[in-house]
Amino acid sequence: MTRTRHSVGASTLVLAIATFGLAVVPAFGATFYEYSISASSADPRENTGDLPVGVPGAVYLWLECTSIDGMSALEMGVEVTGLLLLSFTPLNGVLNAGTAESPLLAVGGCPYGPFLLGAIGVLNLGSGGQVCLGPSPANDWFVTVDCDPIDPQVHECGVRGFSTPGGFYCDNANCPPGSVDSRHWSAVKVLYR
């Protein structure tokens, strides 16, 4: 996935980028952040599911995996096709300084995947549809800020979206099935030295 840097907008995240001189690092180089939109609040890998027609429902946004220690902020756009976007409700201590269409999330504690970030409220209008993430409508960013306390960096992101049965979800994520967080793998390797 290739994205380019865009001009500084009015959002808090972009202001932080400009103020602290954060650089955008390619998502699939040395570090990456990948997200999943799931039908389940317990499993980030349920990327297809039925949504009853005419009844408000929800799909769930997960930080699925990362190659480094945690995230502190995320700016993105929520893209829906065939469904009506109703809301974005942050969960697990996540804060949203943006809107349902253009969330600007902040979270303490530097969570890493899998971590449930929030619920995306949608309405199936009758034919089903898809939910994906992309650049924020506010300023065209789809980036995550890492947790480096000295030199925080901004990273591009990957996403595995959601689709109702019979459709196709977006997928430019590289998280391997059953991926292991690097902090935990390091702890396991130490046991065998």
PDB file of N, CA, C and O in Angstrom, residues 110-165:
ATOM      1  N   CYS A 110      -1.034   2.525  25.758  1.00  0.00           N
ATOM      2  CA  CYS A 110      -0.339   1.947  24.597  1.00  0.00           C
ATOM      3  C   CYS A 110      -0.788   0.522  24.274  1.00  0.00           C
ATOM      4  O   CYS A 110       0.021  -0.414  24.263  1.00  0.00           O
ATOM      5  N   PRO A 111      -2.080   0.310  23.997  1.00  0.00           N
ATOM      6  CA  PRO A 111      -2.534  -1.049  23.685  1.00  0.00           C
ATOM      7  C   PRO A 111      -1.939  -1.555  22.374  1.00  0.00           C
ATOM      8  O   PRO A 111      -1.570  -0.773  21.500  1.00  0.00           O
ATOM      9  N   TYR A 112      -1.830  -2.854  22.289  1.00  0.00           N
ATOM     10  CA  TYR A 112      -1.391  -3.523  21.071  1.00  0.00           C
ATOM     11  C   TYR A 112      -2.446  -4.572  20.763  1.00  0.00           C
ATOM     12  O   TYR A 112      -3.305  -4.877  21.581  1.00  0.00           O
ATOM     13  N   GLY A 113      -2.401  -5.152  19.588  1.00  0.00           N
ATOM     14  CA  GLY A 113      -3.460  -6.041  19.151  1.00  0.00           C
ATOM     15  C   GLY A 113      -3.403  -7.432  19.750  1.00  0.00           C
ATOM     16  O   GLY A 113      -2.345  -7.907  20.121  1.00  0.00           O
ATOM     17  N   PRO A 114      -4.546  -8.066  19.837  1.00  0.00           N
ATOM     18  CA  PRO A 114      -5.848  -7.518  19.493  1.00  0.00           C
ATOM     19  C   PRO A 114      -6.424  -6.666  20.620  1.00  0.00           C
ATOM     20  O   PRO A 114      -6.361  -7.045  21.794  1.00  0.00           O
ATOM     21  N   PHE A 115      -6.970  -5.504  20.249  1.00  0.00           N
ATOM     22  CA  PHE A 115      -7.556  -4.571  21.207  1.00  0.00           C
ATOM     23  C   PHE A 115      -8.790  -3.949  20.576  1.00  0.00           C
ATOM     24  O   PHE A 115      -8.714  -3.369  19.483  1.00  0.00           O
ATOM     25  N   LEU A 116      -9.927  -4.055  21.256  1.00  0.00           N
ATOM     26  CA  LEU A 116     -11.187  -3.519  20.762  1.00  0.00           C
ATOM     27  C   LEU A 116     -11.232  -2.012  20.982  1.00  0.00           C
ATOM     28  O   LEU A 116     -11.183  -1.543  22.111  1.00  0.00           O
ATOM     29  N   LEU A 117     -11.327  -1.254  19.877  1.00  0.00           N
ATOM     30  CA  LEU A 117     -11.312   0.208  19.937  1.00  0.00           C
ATOM     31  C   LEU A 117     -12.696   0.831  20.003  1.00  0.00           C
ATOM     32  O   LEU A 117     -12.874   1.867  20.634  1.00  0.00           O
ATOM     33  N   GLY A 118     -13.679   0.230  19.306  1.00  0.00           N
ATOM     34  CA  GLY A 118     -14.991   0.850  19.304  1.00  0.00           C
ATOM     35  C   GLY A 118     -15.997   0.096  18.466  1.00  0.00           C
ATOM     36  O   GLY A 118     -15.669  -0.870  17.773  1.00  0.00           O
ATOM     37  N   ALA A 119     -17.249   0.587  18.516  1.00  0.00           N
ATOM     38  CA  ALA A 119     -18.351   0.017  17.750  1.00  0.00           C
ATOM     39  C   ALA A 119     -18.788   1.019  16.686  1.00  0.00           C
ATOM     40  O   ALA A 119     -18.954   2.209  16.975  1.00  0.00           O
ATOM     41  N   ILE A 120     -18.974   0.520  15.481  1.00  0.00           N
ATOM     42  CA  ILE A 120     -19.437   1.340  14.371  1.00  0.00           C
ATOM     43  C   ILE A 120     -20.909   0.998  14.156  1.00  0.00           C
ATOM     44  O   ILE A 120     -21.238  -0.130  13.767  1.00  0.00           O
ATOM     45  N   GLY A 121     -21.796   1.962  14.439  1.00  0.00           N
ATOM     46  CA  GLY A 121     -23.226   1.748  14.277  1.00  0.00           C
ATOM     47  C   GLY A 121     -23.622   1.894  12.813  1.00  0.00           C
ATOM     48  O   GLY A 121     -23.264   2.880  12.164  1.00  0.00           O
ATOM     49  N   VAL A 122     -24.323   0.880  12.279  1.00  0.00           N
ATOM     50  CA  VAL A 122     -24.744   0.888  10.872  1.00  0.00           C
ATOM     51  C   VAL A 122     -26.190   0.414  10.761  1.00  0.00           C
ATOM     52  O   VAL A 122     -26.717  -0.223  11.669  1.00  0.00           O
ATOM     53  N   LEU A 123     -26.795   0.735   9.614  1.00  0.00           N
ATOM     54  CA  LEU A 123     -28.146   0.291   9.315  1.00  0.00           C
ATOM     55  C   LEU A 123     -28.140  -0.363   7.940  1.00  0.00           C
ATOM     56  O   LEU A 123     -27.705   0.252   6.962  1.00  0.00           O
ATOM     57  N   ASN A 124     -28.588  -1.620   7.879  1.00  0.00           N
ATOM     58  CA  ASN A 124     -28.706  -2.341   6.618  1.00  0.00           C
ATOM     59  C   ASN A 124     -29.995  -1.861   5.950  1.00  0.00           C
ATOM     60  O   ASN A 124     -31.082  -2.072   6.455  1.00  0.00           O
ATOM     61  N   LEU A 125     -29.852  -1.224   4.793  1.00  0.00           N
ATOM     62  CA  LEU A 125     -30.994  -0.656   4.084  1.00  0.00           C
ATOM     63  C   LEU A 125     -31.728  -1.676   3.228  1.00  0.00           C
ATOM     64  O   LEU A 125     -32.735  -1.348   2.614  1.00  0.00           O
ATOM     65  N   GLY A 126     -31.208  -2.911   3.164  1.00  0.00           N
ATOM     66  CA  GLY A 126     -31.929  -3.954   2.455  1.00  0.00           C
ATOM     67  C   GLY A 126     -31.084  -4.850   1.587  1.00  0.00           C
ATOM     68  O   GLY A 126     -31.428  -5.992   1.349  1.00  0.00           O
ATOM     69  N   SER A 127     -29.978  -4.352   1.078  1.00  0.00           N
ATOM     70  CA  SER A 127     -29.175  -5.172   0.173  1.00  0.00           C
ATOM     71  C   SER A 127     -27.822  -5.556   0.760  1.00  0.00           C
ATOM     72  O   SER A 127     -26.991  -6.133   0.076  1.00  0.00           O
ATOM     73  N   GLY A 128     -27.590  -5.250   2.030  1.00  0.00           N
ATOM     74  CA  GLY A 128     -26.296  -5.546   2.636  1.00  0.00           C
ATOM     75  C   GLY A 128     -25.252  -4.540   2.199  1.00  0.00           C
ATOM     76  O   GLY A 128     -25.557  -3.556   1.529  1.00  0.00           O
ATOM     77  N   GLY A 129     -24.010  -4.781   2.580  1.00  0.00           N
ATOM     78  CA  GLY A 129     -22.957  -3.850   2.203  1.00  0.00           C
ATOM     79  C   GLY A 129     -21.643  -4.132   2.890  1.00  0.00           C
ATOM     80  O   GLY A 129     -21.441  -5.196   3.467  1.00  0.00           O
ATOM     81  N   GLN A 130     -20.778  -3.132   2.843  1.00  0.00           N
ATOM     82  CA  GLN A 130     -19.425  -3.261   3.362  1.00  0.00           C
ATOM     83  C   GLN A 130     -19.066  -2.058   4.222  1.00  0.00           C
ATOM     84  O   GLN A 130     -19.602  -0.966   4.038  1.00  0.00           O
ATOM     85  N   VAL A 131     -18.095  -2.285   5.130  1.00  0.00           N
ATOM     86  CA  VAL A 131     -17.505  -1.220   5.937  1.00  0.00           C
ATOM     87  C   VAL A 131     -15.998  -1.355   5.797  1.00  0.00           C
ATOM     88  O   VAL A 131     -15.457  -2.456   5.917  1.00  0.00           O
ATOM     89  N   CYS A 132     -15.325  -0.235   5.546  1.00  0.00           N
ATOM     90  CA  CYS A 132     -13.867  -0.236   5.428  1.00  0.00           C
ATOM     91  C   CYS A 132     -13.342   1.023   6.101  1.00  0.00           C
ATOM     92  O   CYS A 132     -14.107   1.886   6.534  1.00  0.00           O
ATOM     93  N   LEU A 133     -12.049   1.134   6.216  1.00  0.00           N
ATOM     94  CA  LEU A 133     -11.387   2.335   6.708  1.00  0.00           C
ATOM     95  C   LEU A 133     -10.558   2.915   5.594  1.00  0.00           C
ATOM     96  O   LEU A 133     -10.060   2.188   4.734  1.00  0.00           O
ATOM     97  N   GLY A 134     -10.380   4.203   5.622  1.00  0.00           N
ATOM     98  CA  GLY A 134      -9.549   4.880   4.639  1.00  0.00           C
ATOM     99  C   GLY A 134      -9.139   6.236   5.176  1.00  0.00           C
ATOM    100  O   GLY A 134      -9.256   6.500   6.386  1.00  0.00           O
ATOM    101  N   PRO A 135      -8.700   7.114   4.295  1.00  0.00           N
ATOM    102  CA  PRO A 135      -8.291   8.454   4.728  1.00  0.00           C
ATOM    103  C   PRO A 135      -9.449   9.231   5.344  1.00  0.00           C
ATOM    104  O   PRO A 135     -10.594   9.121   4.910  1.00  0.00           O
ATOM    105  N   SER A 136      -9.131  10.029   6.332  1.00  0.00           N
ATOM    106  CA  SER A 136     -10.108  10.872   7.005  1.00  0.00           C
ATOM    107  C   SER A 136     -10.671  11.915   6.047  1.00  0.00           C
ATOM    108  O   SER A 136      -9.906  12.591   5.358  1.00  0.00           O
ATOM    109  N   PRO A 137     -11.998  12.085   5.994  1.00  0.00           N
ATOM    110  CA  PRO A 137     -12.563  13.157   5.176  1.00  0.00           C
ATOM    111  C   PRO A 137     -12.116  14.544   5.652  1.00  0.00           C
ATOM    112  O   PRO A 137     -12.115  15.491   4.887  1.00  0.00           O
ATOM    113  N   ALA A 138     -11.722  14.649   6.924  1.00  0.00           N
ATOM    114  CA  ALA A 138     -11.310  15.939   7.480  1.00  0.00           C
ATOM    115  C   ALA A 138     -10.022  16.450   6.836  1.00  0.00           C
ATOM    116  O   ALA A 138      -9.893  17.638   6.560  1.00  0.00           O
ATOM    117  N   ASN A 139      -9.043  15.550   6.595  1.00  0.00           N
ATOM    118  CA  ASN A 139      -7.773  16.014   6.024  1.00  0.00           C
ATOM    119  C   ASN A 139      -6.993  14.932   5.288  1.00  0.00           C
ATOM    120  O   ASN A 139      -5.808  15.087   5.060  1.00  0.00           O
ATOM    121  N   ASP A 140      -7.643  13.824   4.952  1.00  0.00           N
ATOM    122  CA  ASP A 140      -7.049  12.799   4.096  1.00  0.00           C
ATOM    123  C   ASP A 140      -5.925  11.988   4.754  1.00  0.00           C
ATOM    124  O   ASP A 140      -4.998  11.570   4.092  1.00  0.00           O
ATOM    125  N   TRP A 141      -6.021  11.740   6.077  1.00  0.00           N
ATOM    126  CA  TRP A 141      -5.029  10.928   6.781  1.00  0.00           C
ATOM    127  C   TRP A 141      -5.643   9.604   7.217  1.00  0.00           C
ATOM    128  O   TRP A 141      -6.763   9.557   7.694  1.00  0.00           O
ATOM    129  N   PHE A 142      -4.869   8.516   7.098  1.00  0.00           N
ATOM    130  CA  PHE A 142      -5.181   7.224   7.717  1.00  0.00           C
ATOM    131  C   PHE A 142      -3.878   6.767   8.358  1.00  0.00           C
ATOM    132  O   PHE A 142      -3.063   6.071   7.750  1.00  0.00           O
ATOM    133  N   VAL A 143      -3.652   7.235   9.596  1.00  0.00           N
ATOM    134  CA  VAL A 143      -2.362   7.042  10.262  1.00  0.00           C
ATOM    135  C   VAL A 143      -2.543   6.722  11.743  1.00  0.00           C
ATOM    136  O   VAL A 143      -3.552   7.064  12.351  1.00  0.00           O
ATOM    137  N   THR A 144      -1.527   6.080  12.305  1.00  0.00           N
ATOM    138  CA  THR A 144      -1.455   5.761  13.729  1.00  0.00           C
ATOM    139  C   THR A 144      -0.209   6.407  14.308  1.00  0.00           C
ATOM    140  O   THR A 144       0.851   6.385  13.683  1.00  0.00           O
ATOM    141  N   VAL A 145      -0.327   6.948  15.519  1.00  0.00           N
ATOM    142  CA  VAL A 145       0.829   7.483  16.246  1.00  0.00           C
ATOM    143  C   VAL A 145       1.272   6.406  17.229  1.00  0.00           C
ATOM    144  O   VAL A 145       0.456   5.867  17.977  1.00  0.00           O
ATOM    145  N   ASP A 146       2.575   6.085  17.211  1.00  0.00           N
ATOM    146  CA  ASP A 146       3.094   5.052  18.110  1.00  0.00           C
ATOM    147  C   ASP A 146       3.266   5.605  19.520  1.00  0.00           C
ATOM    148  O   ASP A 146       2.904   6.743  19.798  1.00  0.00           O
ATOM    149  N   CYS A 147       3.828   4.800  20.408  1.00  0.00           N
ATOM    150  CA  CYS A 147       3.952   5.153  21.825  1.00  0.00           C
ATOM    151  C   CYS A 147       5.372   5.505  22.246  1.00  0.00           C
ATOM    152  O   CYS A 147       5.665   5.492  23.449  1.00  0.00           O
ATOM    153  N   ASP A 148       6.232   5.817  21.335  1.00  0.00           N
ATOM    154  CA  ASP A 148       7.592   6.175  21.700  1.00  0.00           C
ATOM    155  C   ASP A 148       7.552   7.467  22.524  1.00  0.00           C
ATOM    156  O   ASP A 148       7.113   8.501  22.030  1.00  0.00           O
ATOM    157  N   PRO A 149       7.998   7.433  23.804  1.00  0.00           N
ATOM    158  CA  PRO A 149       7.889   8.618  24.655  1.00  0.00           C
ATOM    159  C   PRO A 149       8.869   9.731  24.285  1.00  0.00           C
ATOM    160  O   PRO A 149       8.653  10.885  24.638  1.00  0.00           O
ATOM    161  N   ILE A 150       9.921   9.405  23.561  1.00  0.00           N
ATOM    162  CA  ILE A 150      10.932  10.402  23.209  1.00  0.00           C
ATOM    163  C   ILE A 150      10.744  10.926  21.796  1.00  0.00           C
ATOM    164  O   ILE A 150      10.835  12.118  21.541  1.00  0.00           O
ATOM    165  N   ASP A 151      10.466  10.029  20.868  1.00  0.00           N
ATOM    166  CA  ASP A 151      10.366  10.419  19.468  1.00  0.00           C
ATOM    167  C   ASP A 151       9.170   9.720  18.799  1.00  0.00           C
ATOM    168  O   ASP A 151       9.343   8.807  17.993  1.00  0.00           O
ATOM    169  N   PRO A 152       7.922  10.116  19.146  1.00  0.00           N
ATOM    170  CA  PRO A 152       6.757   9.450  18.558  1.00  0.00           C
ATOM    171  C   PRO A 152       6.726   9.629  17.048  1.00  0.00           C
ATOM    172  O   PRO A 152       7.094  10.686  16.533  1.00  0.00           O
ATOM    173  N   GLN A 153       6.308   8.581  16.360  1.00  0.00           N
ATOM    174  CA  GLN A 153       6.258   8.586  14.907  1.00  0.00           C
ATOM    175  C   GLN A 153       4.840   8.299  14.437  1.00  0.00           C
ATOM    176  O   GLN A 153       4.046   7.680  15.144  1.00  0.00           O
ATOM    177  N   VAL A 154       4.535   8.713  13.223  1.00  0.00           N
ATOM    178  CA  VAL A 154       3.254   8.460  12.588  1.00  0.00           C
ATOM    179  C   VAL A 154       3.455   7.378  11.542  1.00  0.00           C
ATOM    180  O   VAL A 154       4.406   7.426  10.769  1.00  0.00           O
ATOM    181  N   HIS A 155       2.557   6.383  11.524  1.00  0.00           N
ATOM    182  CA  HIS A 155       2.676   5.245  10.629  1.00  0.00           C
ATOM    183  C   HIS A 155       1.400   5.080   9.812  1.00  0.00           C
ATOM    184  O   HIS A 155       0.297   5.242  10.339  1.00  0.00           O
ATOM    185  N   GLU A 156       1.550   4.708   8.558  1.00  0.00           N
ATOM    186  CA  GLU A 156       0.392   4.367   7.751  1.00  0.00           C
ATOM    187  C   GLU A 156      -0.181   3.043   8.243  1.00  0.00           C
ATOM    188  O   GLU A 156       0.465   2.323   8.995  1.00  0.00           O
ATOM    189  N   CYS A 157      -1.409   2.720   7.808  1.00  0.00           N
ATOM    190  CA  CYS A 157      -2.123   1.586   8.374  1.00  0.00           C
ATOM    191  C   CYS A 157      -2.648   0.644   7.298  1.00  0.00           C
ATOM    192  O   CYS A 157      -2.874   1.049   6.164  1.00  0.00           O
ATOM    193  N   GLY A 158      -2.904  -0.588   7.709  1.00  0.00           N
ATOM    194  CA  GLY A 158      -3.598  -1.559   6.884  1.00  0.00           C
ATOM    195  C   GLY A 158      -4.932  -1.895   7.532  1.00  0.00           C
ATOM    196  O   GLY A 158      -5.122  -1.659   8.723  1.00  0.00           O
ATOM    197  N   VAL A 159      -5.861  -2.437   6.745  1.00  0.00           N
ATOM    198  CA  VAL A 159      -7.176  -2.754   7.286  1.00  0.00           C
ATOM    199  C   VAL A 159      -7.758  -3.983   6.605  1.00  0.00           C
ATOM    200  O   VAL A 159      -7.549  -4.208   5.410  1.00  0.00           O
ATOM    201  N   ARG A 160      -8.450  -4.783   7.400  1.00  0.00           N
ATOM    202  CA  ARG A 160      -9.284  -5.880   6.896  1.00  0.00           C
ATOM    203  C   ARG A 160     -10.702  -5.471   7.250  1.00  0.00           C
ATOM    204  O   ARG A 160     -11.046  -5.327   8.418  1.00  0.00           O
ATOM    205  N   GLY A 161     -11.548  -5.224   6.239  1.00  0.00           N
ATOM    206  CA  GLY A 161     -12.875  -4.671   6.449  1.00  0.00           C
ATOM    207  C   GLY A 161     -13.930  -5.712   6.771  1.00  0.00           C
ATOM    208  O   GLY A 161     -13.638  -6.861   7.107  1.00  0.00           O
ATOM    209  N   PHE A 162     -15.191  -5.293   6.634  1.00  0.00           N
ATOM    210  CA  PHE A 162     -16.346  -6.120   6.947  1.00  0.00           C
ATOM    211  C   PHE A 162     -17.292  -6.128   5.750  1.00  0.00           C
ATOM    212  O   PHE A 162     -17.442  -5.130   5.056  1.00  0.00           O
ATOM    213  N   SER A 163     -17.959  -7.285   5.534  1.00  0.00           N
ATOM    214  CA  SER A 163     -18.980  -7.397   4.500  1.00  0.00           C
ATOM    215  C   SER A 163     -20.106  -8.288   4.981  1.00  0.00           C
ATOM    216  O   SER A 163     -19.881  -9.259   5.705  1.00  0.00           O
ATOM    217  N   THR A 164     -21.326  -7.972   4.533  1.00  0.00           N
ATOM    218  CA  THR A 164     -22.437  -8.884   4.752  1.00  0.00           C
ATOM    219  C   THR A 164     -22.265 -10.067   3.802  1.00  0.00           C
ATOM    220  O   THR A 164     -21.497  -9.980   2.833  1.00  0.00           O
ATOM    221  N   PRO A 165     -22.936 -11.201   4.033  1.00  0.00           N
ATOM    222  CA  PRO A 165     -22.764 -12.392   3.191  1.00  0.00           C
ATOM    223  C   PRO A 165     -22.987 -12.083   1.701  1.00  0.00           C
ATOM    224  O   PRO A 165     -23.879 -11.319   1.337  1.00  0.00           O
TER     225      PRO A 165
END
